[in-house]
JSON list of C-alpha atoms in Angstrom, two decimals:
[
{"chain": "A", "resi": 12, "resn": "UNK", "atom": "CA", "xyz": [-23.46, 33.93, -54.86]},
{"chain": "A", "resi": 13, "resn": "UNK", "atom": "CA", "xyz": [-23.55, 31.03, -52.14]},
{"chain": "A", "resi": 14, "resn": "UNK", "atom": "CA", "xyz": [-26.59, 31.23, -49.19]},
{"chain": "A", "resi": 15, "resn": "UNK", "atom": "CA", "xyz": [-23.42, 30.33, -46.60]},
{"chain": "A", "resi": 16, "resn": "UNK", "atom": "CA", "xyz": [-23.22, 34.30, -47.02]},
{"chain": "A", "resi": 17, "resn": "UNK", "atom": "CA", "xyz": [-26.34, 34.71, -45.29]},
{"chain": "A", "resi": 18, "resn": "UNK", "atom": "CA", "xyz": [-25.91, 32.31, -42.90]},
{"chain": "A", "resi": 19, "resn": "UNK", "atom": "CA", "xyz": [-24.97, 32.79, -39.14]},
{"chain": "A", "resi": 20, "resn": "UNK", "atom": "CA", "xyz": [-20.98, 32.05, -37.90]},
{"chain": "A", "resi": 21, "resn": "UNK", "atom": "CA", "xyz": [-22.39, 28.47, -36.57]},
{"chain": "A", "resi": 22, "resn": "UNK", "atom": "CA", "xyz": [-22.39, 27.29, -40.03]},
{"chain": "A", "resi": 23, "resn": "UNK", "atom": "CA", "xyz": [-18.45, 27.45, -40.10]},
{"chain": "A", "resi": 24, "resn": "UNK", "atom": "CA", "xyz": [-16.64, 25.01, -38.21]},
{"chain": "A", "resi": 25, "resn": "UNK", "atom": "CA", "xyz": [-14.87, 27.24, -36.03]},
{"chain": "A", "resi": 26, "resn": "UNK", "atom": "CA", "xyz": [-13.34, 27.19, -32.13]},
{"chain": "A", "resi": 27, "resn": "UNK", "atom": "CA", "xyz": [-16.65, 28.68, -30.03]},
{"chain": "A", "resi": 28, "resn": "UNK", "atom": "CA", "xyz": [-13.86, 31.05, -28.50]},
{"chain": "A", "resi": 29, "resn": "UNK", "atom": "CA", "xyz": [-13.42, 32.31, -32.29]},
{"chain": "A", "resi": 30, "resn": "UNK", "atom": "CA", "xyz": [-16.79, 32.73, -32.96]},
{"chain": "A", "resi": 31, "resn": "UNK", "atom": "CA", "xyz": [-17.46, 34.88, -28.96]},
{"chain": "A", "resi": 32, "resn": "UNK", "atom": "CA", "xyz": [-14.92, 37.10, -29.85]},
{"chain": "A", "resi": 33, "resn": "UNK", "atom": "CA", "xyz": [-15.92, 37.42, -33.38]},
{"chain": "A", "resi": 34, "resn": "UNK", "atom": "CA", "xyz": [-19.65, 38.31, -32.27]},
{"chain": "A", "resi": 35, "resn": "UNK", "atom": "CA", "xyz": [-18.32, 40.54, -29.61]},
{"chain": "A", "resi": 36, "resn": "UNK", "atom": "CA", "xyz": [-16.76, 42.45, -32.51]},
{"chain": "A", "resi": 37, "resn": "UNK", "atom": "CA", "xyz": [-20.19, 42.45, -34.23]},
{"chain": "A", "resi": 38, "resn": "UNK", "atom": "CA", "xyz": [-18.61, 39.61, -36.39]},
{"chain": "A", "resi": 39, "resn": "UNK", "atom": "CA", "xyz": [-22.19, 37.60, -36.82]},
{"chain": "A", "resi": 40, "resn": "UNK", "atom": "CA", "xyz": [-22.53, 36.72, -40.85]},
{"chain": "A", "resi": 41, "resn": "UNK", "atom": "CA", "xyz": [-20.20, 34.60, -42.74]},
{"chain": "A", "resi": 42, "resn": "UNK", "atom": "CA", "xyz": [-19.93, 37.74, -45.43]},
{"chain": "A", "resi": 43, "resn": "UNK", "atom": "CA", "xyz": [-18.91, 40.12, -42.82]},
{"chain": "A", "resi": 44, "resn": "UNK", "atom": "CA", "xyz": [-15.84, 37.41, -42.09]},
{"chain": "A", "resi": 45, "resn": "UNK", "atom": "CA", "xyz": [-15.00, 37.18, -45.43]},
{"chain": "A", "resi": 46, "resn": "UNK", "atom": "CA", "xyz": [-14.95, 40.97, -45.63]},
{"chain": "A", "resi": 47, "resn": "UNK", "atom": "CA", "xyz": [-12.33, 41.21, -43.20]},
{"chain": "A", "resi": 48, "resn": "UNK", "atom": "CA", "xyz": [-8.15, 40.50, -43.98]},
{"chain": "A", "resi": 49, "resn": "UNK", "atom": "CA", "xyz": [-5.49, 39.44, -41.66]},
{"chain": "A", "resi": 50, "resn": "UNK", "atom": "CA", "xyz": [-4.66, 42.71, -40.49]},
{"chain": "A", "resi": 51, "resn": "UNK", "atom": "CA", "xyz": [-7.97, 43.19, -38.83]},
{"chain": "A", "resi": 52, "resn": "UNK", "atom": "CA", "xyz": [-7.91, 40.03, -37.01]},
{"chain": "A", "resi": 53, "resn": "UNK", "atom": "CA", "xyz": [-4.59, 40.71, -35.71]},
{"chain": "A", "resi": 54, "resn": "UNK", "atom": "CA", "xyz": [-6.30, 43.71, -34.10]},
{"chain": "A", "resi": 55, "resn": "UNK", "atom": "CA", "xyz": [-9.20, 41.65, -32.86]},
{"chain": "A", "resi": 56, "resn": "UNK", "atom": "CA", "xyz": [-6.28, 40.01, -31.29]},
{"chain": "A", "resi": 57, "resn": "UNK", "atom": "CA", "xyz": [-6.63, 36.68, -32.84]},
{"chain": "A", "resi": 58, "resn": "UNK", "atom": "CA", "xyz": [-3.70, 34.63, -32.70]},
{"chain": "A", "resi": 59, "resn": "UNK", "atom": "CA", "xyz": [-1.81, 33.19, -35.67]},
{"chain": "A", "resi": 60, "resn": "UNK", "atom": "CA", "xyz": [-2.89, 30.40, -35.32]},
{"chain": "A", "resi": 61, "resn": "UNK", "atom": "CA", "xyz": [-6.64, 31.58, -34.97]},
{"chain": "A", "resi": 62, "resn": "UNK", "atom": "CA", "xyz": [-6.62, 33.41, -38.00]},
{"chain": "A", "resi": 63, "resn": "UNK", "atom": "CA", "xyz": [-5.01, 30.13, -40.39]},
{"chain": "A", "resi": 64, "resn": "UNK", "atom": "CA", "xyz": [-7.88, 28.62, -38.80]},
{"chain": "A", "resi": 65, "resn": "UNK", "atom": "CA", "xyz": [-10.80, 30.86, -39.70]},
{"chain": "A", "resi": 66, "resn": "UNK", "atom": "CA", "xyz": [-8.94, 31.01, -43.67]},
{"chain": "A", "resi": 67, "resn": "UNK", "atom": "CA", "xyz": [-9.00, 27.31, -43.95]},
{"chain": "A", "resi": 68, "resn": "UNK", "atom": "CA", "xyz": [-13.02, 26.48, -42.64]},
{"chain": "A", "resi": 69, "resn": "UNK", "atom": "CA", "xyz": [-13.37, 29.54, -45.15]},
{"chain": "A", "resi": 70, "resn": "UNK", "atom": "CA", "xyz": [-11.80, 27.79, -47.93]},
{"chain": "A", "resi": 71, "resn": "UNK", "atom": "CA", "xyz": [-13.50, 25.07, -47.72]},
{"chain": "A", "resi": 72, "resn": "UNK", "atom": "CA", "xyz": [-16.76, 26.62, -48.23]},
{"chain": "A", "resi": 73, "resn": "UNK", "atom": "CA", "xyz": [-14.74, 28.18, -51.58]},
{"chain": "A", "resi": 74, "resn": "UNK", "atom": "CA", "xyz": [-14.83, 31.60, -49.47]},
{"chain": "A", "resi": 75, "resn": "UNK", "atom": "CA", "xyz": [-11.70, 33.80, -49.15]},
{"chain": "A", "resi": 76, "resn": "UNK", "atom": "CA", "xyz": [-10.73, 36.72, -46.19]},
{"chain": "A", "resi": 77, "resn": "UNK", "atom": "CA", "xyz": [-10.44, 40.31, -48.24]},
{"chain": "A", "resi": 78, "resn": "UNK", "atom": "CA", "xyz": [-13.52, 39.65, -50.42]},
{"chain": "A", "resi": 79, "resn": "UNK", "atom": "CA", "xyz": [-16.58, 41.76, -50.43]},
{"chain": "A", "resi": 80, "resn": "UNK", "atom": "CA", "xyz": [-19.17, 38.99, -51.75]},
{"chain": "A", "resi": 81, "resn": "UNK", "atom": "CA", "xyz": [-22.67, 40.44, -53.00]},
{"chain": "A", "resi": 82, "resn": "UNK", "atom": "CA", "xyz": [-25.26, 39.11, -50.97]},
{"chain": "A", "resi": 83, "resn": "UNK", "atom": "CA", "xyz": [-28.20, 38.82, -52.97]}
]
């Protein structure tokens, strides 16, 4: 699959307030972001907002929330 799987959160383009919380929720690979949906953010307590965010920078890296990627 892609190497961004392996890579750290800095890769993405993301608010630094995103990517705190997501590491204080042992959020710290771009797979384990893409492994999570909508409903767990929410009870990260990510706003809205946040969460369209995160989707989008993912998107553009052809990555999708919900997906369990192989990492090879």
């Amino acid at each position: 699959m892609k190497d961004i799987l392996k890579k750290d959160l800095s890769v993405l383009d993301i608010n630094n307030s995103v990517k705190d919380r997501l590491k204080e929720n042992e959020i710290n690979f771009v797979y384990e972001l893409c492994a999570l949906n909508r409903k767990n953010l929410k009870e990260y307590k990510f706003k809205p907002s946040e969460i369209n965010d995160i989707i989008v920078k993912l998107q553009l890296e052809g990555l999708d929330l919900g997906k369990k990627y192989k990492i090879k």
